[in-house]
Each structure stands twice: as C-alpha cells, then as structure tokens.
XYZ file of C-alpha atoms in Angstrom:
107
model
C -72.016 55.587 36.061
C -73.972 54.754 39.027
C -74.459 56.385 42.134
C -73.888 54.903 45.736
C -76.543 56.492 48.488
C -74.375 56.771 51.591
C -76.731 58.406 53.769
C -79.930 58.349 52.496
C -81.310 60.374 55.294
C -78.725 63.607 54.905
C -79.347 63.116 51.131
C -74.881 62.138 50.284
C -74.397 60.377 47.170
C -70.895 58.576 46.620
C -69.487 58.650 42.874
C -67.629 55.715 42.684
C -65.342 56.768 38.923
C -64.311 59.764 40.922
C -64.740 58.973 43.996
C -66.346 62.078 44.971
C -68.853 63.129 48.142
C -71.654 65.171 47.305
C -74.931 66.566 47.978
C -78.111 64.836 46.309
C -80.167 67.188 44.267
C -83.694 67.095 42.697
C -82.481 69.621 39.887
C -79.616 67.713 38.802
C -80.471 64.410 36.373
C -77.596 61.407 36.393
C -77.877 59.377 33.012
C -76.316 55.546 34.399
C -73.770 55.923 31.051
C -73.366 51.199 31.325
C -75.516 50.244 29.081
C -73.914 52.703 26.349
C -71.057 51.448 27.183
C -71.330 47.974 26.901
C -72.642 48.434 23.193
C -70.193 50.796 22.484
C -67.849 47.618 23.786
C -69.631 45.656 21.539
C -69.010 47.904 18.142
C -65.408 47.552 19.110
C -65.546 44.238 18.725
C -66.903 44.559 15.754
C -64.694 46.733 14.283
C -61.761 44.826 15.536
C -63.402 41.999 13.513
C -63.592 44.212 10.737
C -59.780 45.380 10.753
C -58.751 41.280 11.623
C -61.099 40.461 7.758
C -58.144 42.391 5.940
C -55.378 40.120 7.029
C -55.501 36.464 6.099
C -53.536 35.219 9.460
C -56.169 36.734 12.242
C -59.110 34.718 13.139
C -62.692 36.038 12.783
C -65.393 36.717 15.494
C -67.810 34.738 14.184
C -65.569 31.691 13.015
C -65.621 28.192 14.281
C -62.525 26.865 15.978
C -59.094 25.866 13.731
C -60.004 27.707 10.916
C -57.532 30.373 11.731
C -55.957 29.961 8.066
C -58.959 29.497 6.069
C -58.552 32.838 4.683
C -54.808 32.379 3.505
C -55.530 28.929 1.817
C -58.518 30.242 -0.289
C -56.154 33.337 -1.557
C -54.089 31.055 -2.273
C -56.097 28.577 -3.987
C -57.894 30.954 -6.143
C -55.454 32.936 -7.107
C -53.556 29.852 -8.803
C -56.484 28.726 -10.663
C -57.018 32.267 -12.289
C -53.006 32.324 -12.625
C -53.339 28.953 -14.818
C -56.467 30.690 -16.705
C -54.796 33.757 -17.288
C -51.119 31.536 -18.313
C -53.023 29.322 -20.346
C -55.348 32.137 -22.103
C -52.021 34.357 -23.068
C -50.000 30.835 -24.154
C -53.488 30.276 -26.526
C -52.691 33.456 -27.893
C -48.781 33.123 -28.544
C -49.060 29.801 -29.886
C -52.278 31.363 -32.549
C -49.994 34.559 -33.574
C -47.129 31.451 -34.217
C -49.387 29.801 -36.311
C -50.849 32.407 -38.354
C -47.236 33.574 -38.972
C -46.491 30.317 -40.074
C -49.269 30.250 -42.700
C -48.400 33.692 -43.696
C -44.909 32.322 -44.165
C -42.986 35.078 -42.445
C -41.823 32.815 -39.289
C-alpha cells in the first residue's frame, strides 16, 4: 500500500486503495505491502499447481507446451504393466495349483 503525497507542504497524503485523504504524521509508520502481495501471488500459483498435479488432464506450471496429457498416458501405461504382471502371477499360481492337484490325482 503506497501513499500519494497530494500536498507535501501541507503534509497531506492520499491512500489510493481507500481514497482517504489524511494528514501525514511522524508518529505513524506505514509499510508497503506490495512485495508481500507479490510473494503471496507466487505462492498462490504454486498451490494451484499442486492441486492441478492431482488431476491427470490439467496442465502443470513448469511443463512444456503440448504435454497436457502426459500424466494420463503415463498412468495408463503404468497401470497396464502392473495389471499384466499381477495377472500373469495369478494365472501362474492357478496353473501351479492345477498341476499339483493333477499330480495328487484329485483333479
């Protein structure tokens, strides 16, 4: 928040956010919140990027153009791979159980 000196000889200042015209006093300290607001805006962008990382179809903040569907494709291929591995392990265990049952003569 910056103050505009309307009449320096009369010590009048104007607050542009609230449009208040007041007397400038030596006993009041006024700090500018502009650098803090810039940092809050940057943190807001990072928080939005973190939320966007949870959805596979959203674009990330630091990604290259044309890579919006990368997370979706990587998830599909990764889950397909693990699905095939688990399916092969399960079918191998069923085949092993059937082989053992045929050796025992129960099936």
